[in-house]
Coordinates of C-alpha atoms and ligand atoms in Angstrom, one line a residue:
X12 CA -10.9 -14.1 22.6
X13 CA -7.2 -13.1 21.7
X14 CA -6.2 -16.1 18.9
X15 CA -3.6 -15.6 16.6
X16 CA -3.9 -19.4 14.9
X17 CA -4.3 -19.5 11.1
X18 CA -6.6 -21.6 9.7
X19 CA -5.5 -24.1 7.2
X20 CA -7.3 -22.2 4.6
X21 CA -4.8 -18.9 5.5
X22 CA -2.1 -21.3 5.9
X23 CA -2.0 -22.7 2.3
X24 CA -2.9 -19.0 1.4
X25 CA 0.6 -17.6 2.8
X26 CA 2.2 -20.9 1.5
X27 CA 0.8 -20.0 -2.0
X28 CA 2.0 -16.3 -1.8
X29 CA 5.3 -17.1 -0.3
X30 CA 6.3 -20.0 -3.4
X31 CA 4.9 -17.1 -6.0
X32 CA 7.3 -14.0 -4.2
X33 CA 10.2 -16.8 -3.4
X34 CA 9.8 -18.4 -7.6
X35 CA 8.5 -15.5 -9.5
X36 CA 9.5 -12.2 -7.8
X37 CA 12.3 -12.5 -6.3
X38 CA 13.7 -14.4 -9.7
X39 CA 13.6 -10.8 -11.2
X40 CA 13.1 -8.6 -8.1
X41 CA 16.6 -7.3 -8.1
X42 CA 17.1 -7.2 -12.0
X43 CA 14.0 -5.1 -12.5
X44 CA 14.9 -2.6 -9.5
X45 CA 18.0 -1.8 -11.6
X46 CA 16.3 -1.1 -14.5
X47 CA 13.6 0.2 -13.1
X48 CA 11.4 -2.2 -15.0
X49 CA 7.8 -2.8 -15.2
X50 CA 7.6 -6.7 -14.7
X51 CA 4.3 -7.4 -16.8
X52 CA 4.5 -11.2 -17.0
X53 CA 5.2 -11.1 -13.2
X54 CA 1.7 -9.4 -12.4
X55 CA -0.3 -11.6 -15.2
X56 CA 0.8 -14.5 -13.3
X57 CA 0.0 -12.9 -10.2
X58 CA -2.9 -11.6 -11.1
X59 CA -3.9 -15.5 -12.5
X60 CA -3.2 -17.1 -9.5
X61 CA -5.4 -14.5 -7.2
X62 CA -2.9 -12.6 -5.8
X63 CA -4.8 -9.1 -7.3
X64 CA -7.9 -8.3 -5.8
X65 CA -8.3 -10.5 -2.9
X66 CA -10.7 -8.3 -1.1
X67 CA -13.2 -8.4 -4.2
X68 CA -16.2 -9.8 -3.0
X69 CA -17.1 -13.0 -4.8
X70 CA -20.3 -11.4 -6.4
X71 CA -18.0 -9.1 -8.5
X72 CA -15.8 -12.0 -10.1
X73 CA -13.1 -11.5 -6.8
X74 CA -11.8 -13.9 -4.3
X75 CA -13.4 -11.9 -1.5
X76 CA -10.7 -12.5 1.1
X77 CA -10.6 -11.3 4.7
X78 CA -8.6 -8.5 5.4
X79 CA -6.3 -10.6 7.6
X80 CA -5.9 -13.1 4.2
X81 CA -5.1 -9.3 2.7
X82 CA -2.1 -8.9 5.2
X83 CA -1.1 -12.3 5.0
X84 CA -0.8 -11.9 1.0
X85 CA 1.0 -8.6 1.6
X86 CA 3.3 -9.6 3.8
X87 CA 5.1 -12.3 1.9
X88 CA 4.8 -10.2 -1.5
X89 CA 6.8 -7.8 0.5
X90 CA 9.2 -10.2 1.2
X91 CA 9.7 -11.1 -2.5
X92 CA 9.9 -7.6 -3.8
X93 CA 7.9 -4.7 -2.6
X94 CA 8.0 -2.8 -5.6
X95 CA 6.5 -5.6 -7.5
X96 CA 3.6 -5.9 -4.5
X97 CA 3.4 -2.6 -4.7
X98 CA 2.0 -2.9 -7.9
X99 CA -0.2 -5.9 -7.4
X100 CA -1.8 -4.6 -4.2
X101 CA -2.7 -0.6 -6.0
X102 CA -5.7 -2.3 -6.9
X103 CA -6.9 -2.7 -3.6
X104 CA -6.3 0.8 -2.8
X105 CA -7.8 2.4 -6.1
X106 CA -11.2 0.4 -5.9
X107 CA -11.5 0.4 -2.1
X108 CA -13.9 3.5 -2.4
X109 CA -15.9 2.1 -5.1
X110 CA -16.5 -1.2 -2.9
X111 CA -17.2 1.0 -0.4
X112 CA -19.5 3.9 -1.4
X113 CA -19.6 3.3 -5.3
X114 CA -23.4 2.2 -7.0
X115 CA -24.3 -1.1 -8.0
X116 CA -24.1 -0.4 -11.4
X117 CA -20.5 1.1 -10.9
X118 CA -19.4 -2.0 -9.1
X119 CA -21.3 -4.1 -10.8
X120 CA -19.8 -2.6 -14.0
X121 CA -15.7 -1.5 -13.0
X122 CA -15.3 -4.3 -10.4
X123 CA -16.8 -6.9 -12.5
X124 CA -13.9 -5.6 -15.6
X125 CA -11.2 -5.8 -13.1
X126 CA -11.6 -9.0 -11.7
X127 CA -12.0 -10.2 -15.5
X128 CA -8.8 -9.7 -17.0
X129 CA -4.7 -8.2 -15.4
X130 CA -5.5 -4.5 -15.7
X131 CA -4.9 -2.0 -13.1
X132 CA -6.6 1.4 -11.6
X133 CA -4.7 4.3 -10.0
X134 CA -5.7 6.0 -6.7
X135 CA -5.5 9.4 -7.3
X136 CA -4.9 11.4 -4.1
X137 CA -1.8 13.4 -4.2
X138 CA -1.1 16.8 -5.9
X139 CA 1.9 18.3 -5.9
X140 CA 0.5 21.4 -3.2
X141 CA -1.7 18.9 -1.3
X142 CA 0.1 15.8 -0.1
X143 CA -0.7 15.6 3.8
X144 CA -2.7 17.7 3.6
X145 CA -5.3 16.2 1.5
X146 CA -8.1 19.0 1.1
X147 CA -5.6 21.7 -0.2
X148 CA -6.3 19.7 -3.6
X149 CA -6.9 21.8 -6.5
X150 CA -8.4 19.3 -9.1
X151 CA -11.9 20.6 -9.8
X152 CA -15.1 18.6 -10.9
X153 CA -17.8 20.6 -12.3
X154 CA -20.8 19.2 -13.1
X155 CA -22.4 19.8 -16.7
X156 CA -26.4 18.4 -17.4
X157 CA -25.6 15.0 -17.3
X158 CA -21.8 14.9 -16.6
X159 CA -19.2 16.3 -14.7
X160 CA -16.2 17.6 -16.2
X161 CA -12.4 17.4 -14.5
X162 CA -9.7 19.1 -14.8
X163 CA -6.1 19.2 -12.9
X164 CA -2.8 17.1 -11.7
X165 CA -2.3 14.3 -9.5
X166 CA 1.4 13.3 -8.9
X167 CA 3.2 10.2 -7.1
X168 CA 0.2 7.9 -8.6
X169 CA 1.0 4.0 -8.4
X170 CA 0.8 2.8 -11.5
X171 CA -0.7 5.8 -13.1
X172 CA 1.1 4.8 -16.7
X173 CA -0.9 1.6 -16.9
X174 CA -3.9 2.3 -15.4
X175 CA -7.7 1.8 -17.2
X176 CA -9.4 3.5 -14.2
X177 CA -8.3 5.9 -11.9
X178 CA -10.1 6.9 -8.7
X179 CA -9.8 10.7 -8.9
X180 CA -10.4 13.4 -6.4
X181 CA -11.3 16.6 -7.1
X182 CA -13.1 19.3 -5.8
X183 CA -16.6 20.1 -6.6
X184 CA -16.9 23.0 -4.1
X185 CA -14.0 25.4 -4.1
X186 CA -14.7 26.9 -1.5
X187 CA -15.7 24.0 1.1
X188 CA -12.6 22.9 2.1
X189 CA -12.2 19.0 3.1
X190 CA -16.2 19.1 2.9
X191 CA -15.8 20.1 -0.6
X192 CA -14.5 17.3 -2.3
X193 CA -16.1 14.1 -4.1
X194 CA -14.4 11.0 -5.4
X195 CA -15.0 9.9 -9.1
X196 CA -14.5 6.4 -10.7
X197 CA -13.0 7.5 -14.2
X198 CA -12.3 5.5 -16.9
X199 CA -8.9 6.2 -19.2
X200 CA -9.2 8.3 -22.3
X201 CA -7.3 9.9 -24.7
X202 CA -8.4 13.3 -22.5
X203 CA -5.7 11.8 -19.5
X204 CA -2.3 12.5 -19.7
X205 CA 0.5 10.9 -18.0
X206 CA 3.2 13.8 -17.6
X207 CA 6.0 12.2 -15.8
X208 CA 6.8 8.8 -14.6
X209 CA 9.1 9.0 -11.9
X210 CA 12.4 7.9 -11.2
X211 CA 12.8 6.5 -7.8
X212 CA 15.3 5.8 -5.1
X213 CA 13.6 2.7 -4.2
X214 CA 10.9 0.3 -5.2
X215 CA 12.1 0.9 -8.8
X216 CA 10.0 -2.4 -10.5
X217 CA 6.2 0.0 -9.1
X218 CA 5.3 2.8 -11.6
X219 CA 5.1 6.2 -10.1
X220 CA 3.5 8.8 -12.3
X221 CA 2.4 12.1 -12.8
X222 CA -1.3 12.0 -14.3
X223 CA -3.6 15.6 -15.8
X224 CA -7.0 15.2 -16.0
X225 CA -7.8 17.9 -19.3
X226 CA -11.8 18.4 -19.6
X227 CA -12.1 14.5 -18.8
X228 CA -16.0 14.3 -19.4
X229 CA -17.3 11.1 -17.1
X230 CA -21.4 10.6 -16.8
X231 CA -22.8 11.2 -13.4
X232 CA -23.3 7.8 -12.7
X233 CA -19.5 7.7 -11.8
X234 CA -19.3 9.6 -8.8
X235 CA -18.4 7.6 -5.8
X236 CA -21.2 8.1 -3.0
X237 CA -22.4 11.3 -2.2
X238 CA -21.1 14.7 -3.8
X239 CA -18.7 16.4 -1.3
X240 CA -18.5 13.5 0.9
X241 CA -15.1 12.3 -1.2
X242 CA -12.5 13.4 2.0
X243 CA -14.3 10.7 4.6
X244 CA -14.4 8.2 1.4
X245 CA -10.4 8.9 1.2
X246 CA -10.2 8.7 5.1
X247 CA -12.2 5.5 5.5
X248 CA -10.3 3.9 2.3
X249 CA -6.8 4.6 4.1
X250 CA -8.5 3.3 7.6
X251 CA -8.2 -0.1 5.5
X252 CA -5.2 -0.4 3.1
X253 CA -2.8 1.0 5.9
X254 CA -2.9 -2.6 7.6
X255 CA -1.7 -3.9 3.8
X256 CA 1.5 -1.4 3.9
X257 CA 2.1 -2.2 7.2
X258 CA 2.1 -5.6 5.8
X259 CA 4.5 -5.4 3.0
X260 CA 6.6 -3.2 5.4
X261 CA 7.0 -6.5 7.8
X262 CA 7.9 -8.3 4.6
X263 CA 10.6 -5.9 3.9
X264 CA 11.9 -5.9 7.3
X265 CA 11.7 -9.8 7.5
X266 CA 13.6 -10.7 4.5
X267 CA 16.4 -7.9 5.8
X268 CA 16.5 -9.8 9.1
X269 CA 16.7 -13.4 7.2
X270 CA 19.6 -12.3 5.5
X271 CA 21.4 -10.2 7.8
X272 CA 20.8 -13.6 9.9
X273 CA 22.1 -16.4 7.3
X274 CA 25.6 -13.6 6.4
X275 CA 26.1 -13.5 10.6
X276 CA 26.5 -17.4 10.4
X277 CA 28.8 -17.7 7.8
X278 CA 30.5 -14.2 7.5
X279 CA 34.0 -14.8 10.0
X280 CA 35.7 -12.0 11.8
X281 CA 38.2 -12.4 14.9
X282 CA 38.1 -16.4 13.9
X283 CA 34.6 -16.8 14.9
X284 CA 31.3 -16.3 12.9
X285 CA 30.4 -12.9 13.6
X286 CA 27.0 -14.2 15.1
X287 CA 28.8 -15.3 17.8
X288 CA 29.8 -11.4 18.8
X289 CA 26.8 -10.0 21.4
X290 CA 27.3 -6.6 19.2
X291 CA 25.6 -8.6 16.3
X292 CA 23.4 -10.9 18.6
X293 CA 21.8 -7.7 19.9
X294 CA 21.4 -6.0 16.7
X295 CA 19.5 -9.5 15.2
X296 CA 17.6 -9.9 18.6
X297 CA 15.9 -6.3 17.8
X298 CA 15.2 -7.0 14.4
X299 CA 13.4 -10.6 15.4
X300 CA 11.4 -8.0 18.1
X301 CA 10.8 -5.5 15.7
X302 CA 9.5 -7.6 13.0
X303 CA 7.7 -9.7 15.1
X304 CA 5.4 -6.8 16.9
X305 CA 4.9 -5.0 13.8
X306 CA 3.1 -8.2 12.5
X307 CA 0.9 -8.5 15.8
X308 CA -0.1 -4.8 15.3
X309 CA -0.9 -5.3 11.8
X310 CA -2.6 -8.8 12.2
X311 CA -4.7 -6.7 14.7
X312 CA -5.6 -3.8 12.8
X313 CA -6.6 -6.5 9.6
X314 CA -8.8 -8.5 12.1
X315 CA -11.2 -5.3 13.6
X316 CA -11.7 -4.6 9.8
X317 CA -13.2 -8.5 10.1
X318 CA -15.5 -7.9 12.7
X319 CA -16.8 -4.7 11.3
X320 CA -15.0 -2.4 13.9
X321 CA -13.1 1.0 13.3
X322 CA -9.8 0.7 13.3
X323 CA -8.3 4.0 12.4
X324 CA -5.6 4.2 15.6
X325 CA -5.2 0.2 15.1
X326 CA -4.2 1.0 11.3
X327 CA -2.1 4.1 12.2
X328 CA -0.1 2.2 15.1
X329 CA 0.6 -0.7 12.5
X330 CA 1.1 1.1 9.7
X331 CA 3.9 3.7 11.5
X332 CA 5.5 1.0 13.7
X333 CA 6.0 -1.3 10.6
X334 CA 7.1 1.4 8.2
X335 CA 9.8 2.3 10.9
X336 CA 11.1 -1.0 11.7
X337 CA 11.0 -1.8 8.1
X338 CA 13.7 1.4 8.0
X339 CA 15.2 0.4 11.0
X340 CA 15.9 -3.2 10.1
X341 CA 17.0 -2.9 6.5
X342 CA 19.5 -0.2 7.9
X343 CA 21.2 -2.8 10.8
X344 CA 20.8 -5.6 8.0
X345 CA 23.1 -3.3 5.7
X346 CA 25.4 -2.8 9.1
X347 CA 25.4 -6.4 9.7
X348 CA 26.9 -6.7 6.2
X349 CA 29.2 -4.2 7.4
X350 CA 31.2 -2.9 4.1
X351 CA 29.7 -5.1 1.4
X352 CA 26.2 -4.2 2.6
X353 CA 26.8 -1.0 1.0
X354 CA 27.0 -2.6 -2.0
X355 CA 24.9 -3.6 -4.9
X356 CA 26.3 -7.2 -5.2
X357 CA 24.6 -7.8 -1.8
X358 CA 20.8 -7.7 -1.9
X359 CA 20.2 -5.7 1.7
X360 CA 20.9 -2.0 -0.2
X361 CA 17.9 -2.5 -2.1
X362 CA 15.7 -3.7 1.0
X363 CA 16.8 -0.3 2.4
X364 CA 16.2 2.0 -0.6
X365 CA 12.8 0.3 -0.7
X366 CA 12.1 0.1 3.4
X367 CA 11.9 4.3 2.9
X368 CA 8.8 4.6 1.1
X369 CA 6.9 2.8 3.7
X370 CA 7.3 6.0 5.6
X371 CA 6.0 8.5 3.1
X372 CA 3.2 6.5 1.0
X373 CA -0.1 5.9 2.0
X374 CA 0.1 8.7 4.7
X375 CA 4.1 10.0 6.6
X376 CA 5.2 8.1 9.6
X377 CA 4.3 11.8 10.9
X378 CA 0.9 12.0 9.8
X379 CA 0.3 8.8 11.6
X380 CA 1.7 9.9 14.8
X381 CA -0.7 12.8 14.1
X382 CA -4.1 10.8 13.4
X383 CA -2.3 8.7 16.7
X384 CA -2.3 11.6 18.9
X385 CA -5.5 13.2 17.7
X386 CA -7.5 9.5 18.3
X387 CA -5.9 9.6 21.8
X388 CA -6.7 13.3 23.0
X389 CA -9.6 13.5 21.5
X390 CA -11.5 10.3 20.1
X391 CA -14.2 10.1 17.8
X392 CA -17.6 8.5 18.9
X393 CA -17.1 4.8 19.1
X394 CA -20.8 4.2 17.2
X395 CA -19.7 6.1 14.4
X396 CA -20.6 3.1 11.3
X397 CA -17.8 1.5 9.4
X398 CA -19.2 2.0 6.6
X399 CA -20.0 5.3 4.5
Ligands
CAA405 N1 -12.8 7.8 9.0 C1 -13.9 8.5 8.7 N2 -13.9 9.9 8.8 C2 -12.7 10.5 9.1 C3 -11.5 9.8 9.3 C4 -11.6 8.4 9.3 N3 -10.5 7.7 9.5 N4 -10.6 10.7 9.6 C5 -11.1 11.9 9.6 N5 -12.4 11.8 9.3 C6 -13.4 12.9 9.1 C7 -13.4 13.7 10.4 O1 -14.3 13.2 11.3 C8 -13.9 15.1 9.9 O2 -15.3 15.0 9.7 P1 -16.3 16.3 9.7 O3 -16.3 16.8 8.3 O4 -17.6 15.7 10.0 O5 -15.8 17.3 10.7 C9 -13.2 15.1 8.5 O6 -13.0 13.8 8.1 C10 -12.0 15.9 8.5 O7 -11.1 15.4 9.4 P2 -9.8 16.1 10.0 O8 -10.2 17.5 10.5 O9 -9.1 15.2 10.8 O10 -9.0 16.4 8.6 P3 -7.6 17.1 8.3 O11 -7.7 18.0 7.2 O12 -7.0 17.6 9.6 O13 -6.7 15.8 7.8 C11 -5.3 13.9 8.0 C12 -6.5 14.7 8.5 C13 -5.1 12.7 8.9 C14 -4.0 14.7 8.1 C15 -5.5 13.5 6.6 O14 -5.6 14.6 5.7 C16 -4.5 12.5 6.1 O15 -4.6 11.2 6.3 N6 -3.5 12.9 5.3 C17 -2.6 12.0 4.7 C18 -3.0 11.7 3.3 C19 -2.4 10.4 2.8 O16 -2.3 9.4 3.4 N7 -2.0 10.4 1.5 C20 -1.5 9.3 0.9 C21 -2.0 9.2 -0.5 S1 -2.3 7.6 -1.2 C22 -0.7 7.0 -1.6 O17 0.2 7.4 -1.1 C23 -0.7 5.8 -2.5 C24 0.0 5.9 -3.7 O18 -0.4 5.4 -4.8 C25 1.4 6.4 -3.7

């Protein structure tokens, strides 16, 4: 059955999320974006109200939300600021492996401290000589009696400067390419440096940092599944936080389209608002398309995770189309501004600077066309399990 009706539970969910990003984010969205400030007091409250670790199952101290509440969360913390939801949903990202291949003592233990009190862990992924293509990595992970010991840099890491646990992978067989590599769950310690924090064109309010890993000793205990089986752990992890970019990247491309839409009725050229002119009309009429099939294809993508499918071309198709309409509609909202859409009086500039990450994180609007085309030509077995 094909049924796109929210229940009233998800109803007063995106009600609650759309009051917090309309009252609390977007009150200091554009004022933290210039200084590219970290709005603490802004993820406390968010973090108090549930807005952090909604997929959490209840057993661990979290909400345990659907994925489609997930989306409906991230689309409206989009809309307030995305670099403040950026923030609030690296969470979900960072502990998405432990929740799904970590022990029971490790969940027990991290996911249980997380859901306790506002602090944060990092997914780190990314190295600067292996972006796309993830098992290039260099970070090792060599095991020693009872421990393993890590060493290397990750770069680009969301909130890498505040993090108390990072989800780290590394390689623990050089030589073994993407079959090679394990995923740890690693507590911060004096041994963890942060090297850089980034200064960004766009979603300035998220940290963005550069993060060594010096002979970082962590028992056994924390690796994350099975050794060497860390790639399929990344894989499966991004299989189910792409719908929740896609997400914020409608909320980006739905609060360009309400402004661009609200200017068009008051801004007058030729004696007439300039909604009246078909050049604008056409230009909103593709934004209201745009925004409103990215949000089907992400709605869709969340739901399969619901039902226990695989959605891996589901989350690529959401997670590219969104990303690009969020481009595409913060760039016609800054035309429909025409001059003073250029300009950082006007809030659409920022939408734009912050609509082009959603291309690059989490996977390129390229490497989605390429897990796209490879699911198309030649698909994996449909019985393959969800879960690792
Ligand atoms: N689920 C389960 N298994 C999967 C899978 C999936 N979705 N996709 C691939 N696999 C398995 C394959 O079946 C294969 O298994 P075998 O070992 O049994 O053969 C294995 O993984 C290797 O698959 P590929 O040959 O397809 O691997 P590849 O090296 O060609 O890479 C890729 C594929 C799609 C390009 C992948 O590397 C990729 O997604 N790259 C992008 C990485 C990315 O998104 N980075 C973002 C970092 S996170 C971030 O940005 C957040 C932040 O904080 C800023």
């Amino acid at each position: 059955m094909v049924d796109f009706t929210l229940t009233d539970e998800q109803k007063a969910l995106q009600e609650m999320a759309h009051d917090f990003a309309a009252k609390e984010m977007r009150s200091v969205a554009w004022e933290c974006d210039k200084e590219g400030a970290w709005p603490e007091d802004v993820l406390k409250k968010a973090f108090e109200i549930g807005l952090m670790n909604s997929h959490i199952a209840e057993e661990y101290g979290g909400p345990g939300a659907s994925y489609l509440d997930g989306v409906l969360i991230e689309e409206e913390i989009g809309w307030g600021c995305s670099g403040i939801g950026t923030s609030l949903a690296a969470n979900g990202l960072a502990l998405a492996p432990l929740v799904l291949g970590g022990s029971e003592e490790l969940k027990q233990r991290i996911l249980g401290h997380v859901t306790s009190e506002p602090i944060f862990a990092s997914f780190c992924l990314t190295e600067p000589d292996a972006g796309s293509d993830v098992s290039g990595m260099r970070t090792s992970a060599v095991k020693k009696g009872d421990k393993y010991v890590l060493n290397g840099s990750k770069c680009f890491i969301t909130n890498g400067s505040y993090a108390s646990y990072f989800t780290v992978y590394a390689k623990t067989d050089k030589d073994a390419g993407h079959r090679g590599i394990s995923a740890f769950l690693v507590p911060k310690d004096d041994t963890i440096t942060v090297d850089k924090k980034e200064d960004k064109m766009g979603q300035r309010a998220s940290d963005t940092a550069t993060i060594s890993f010096n002979d970082t000793e962590i028992p056994v205990g924390n690796l994350i599944g099975e050794e060497n089986k860390g790639f399929k752990l990344a894989m499966m992890t991004l299989d189910r936080t792409r719908p929740g970019v896609a997400a914020m990247a409608v909320g980006i491309a739905r609060a360009a389209f309400e402004f661009a839409t609200d200017y068009s009725k008051q801004r007058v050229q030729f004696g007439v608002p300039i909604a009246m002119h078909q050049a604008i009309q056409f230009m909103i009429a593709d934004m209201a398309t745009k925004v409103h099939l990215s949000r089907l294809a992400t709605w869709q993508s969340a739901v399969l995770l619901d039902q226990g499918k695989r959605n891996t071309i589901e989350s690529s198709h959401a997670k590219r189309f969104a990303a690009d309409t969020a481009m595409e509609v913060t760039t016609d909202a800054v035309q429909v501004y025409g001059g003073y859409g250029f300009m950082k009086e006007y809030p659409v500039e920022k939408l734009m600077r912050d609509a082009k990450i959603m291309q690059l994180y989490e996977g390129t609007s390229q490497i989605q066309r390429l897990v796209i085309a490879r699911e198309t030509l030649l698909p994996r077995r449909l019985e393959e399990p969800v879960v690792a």
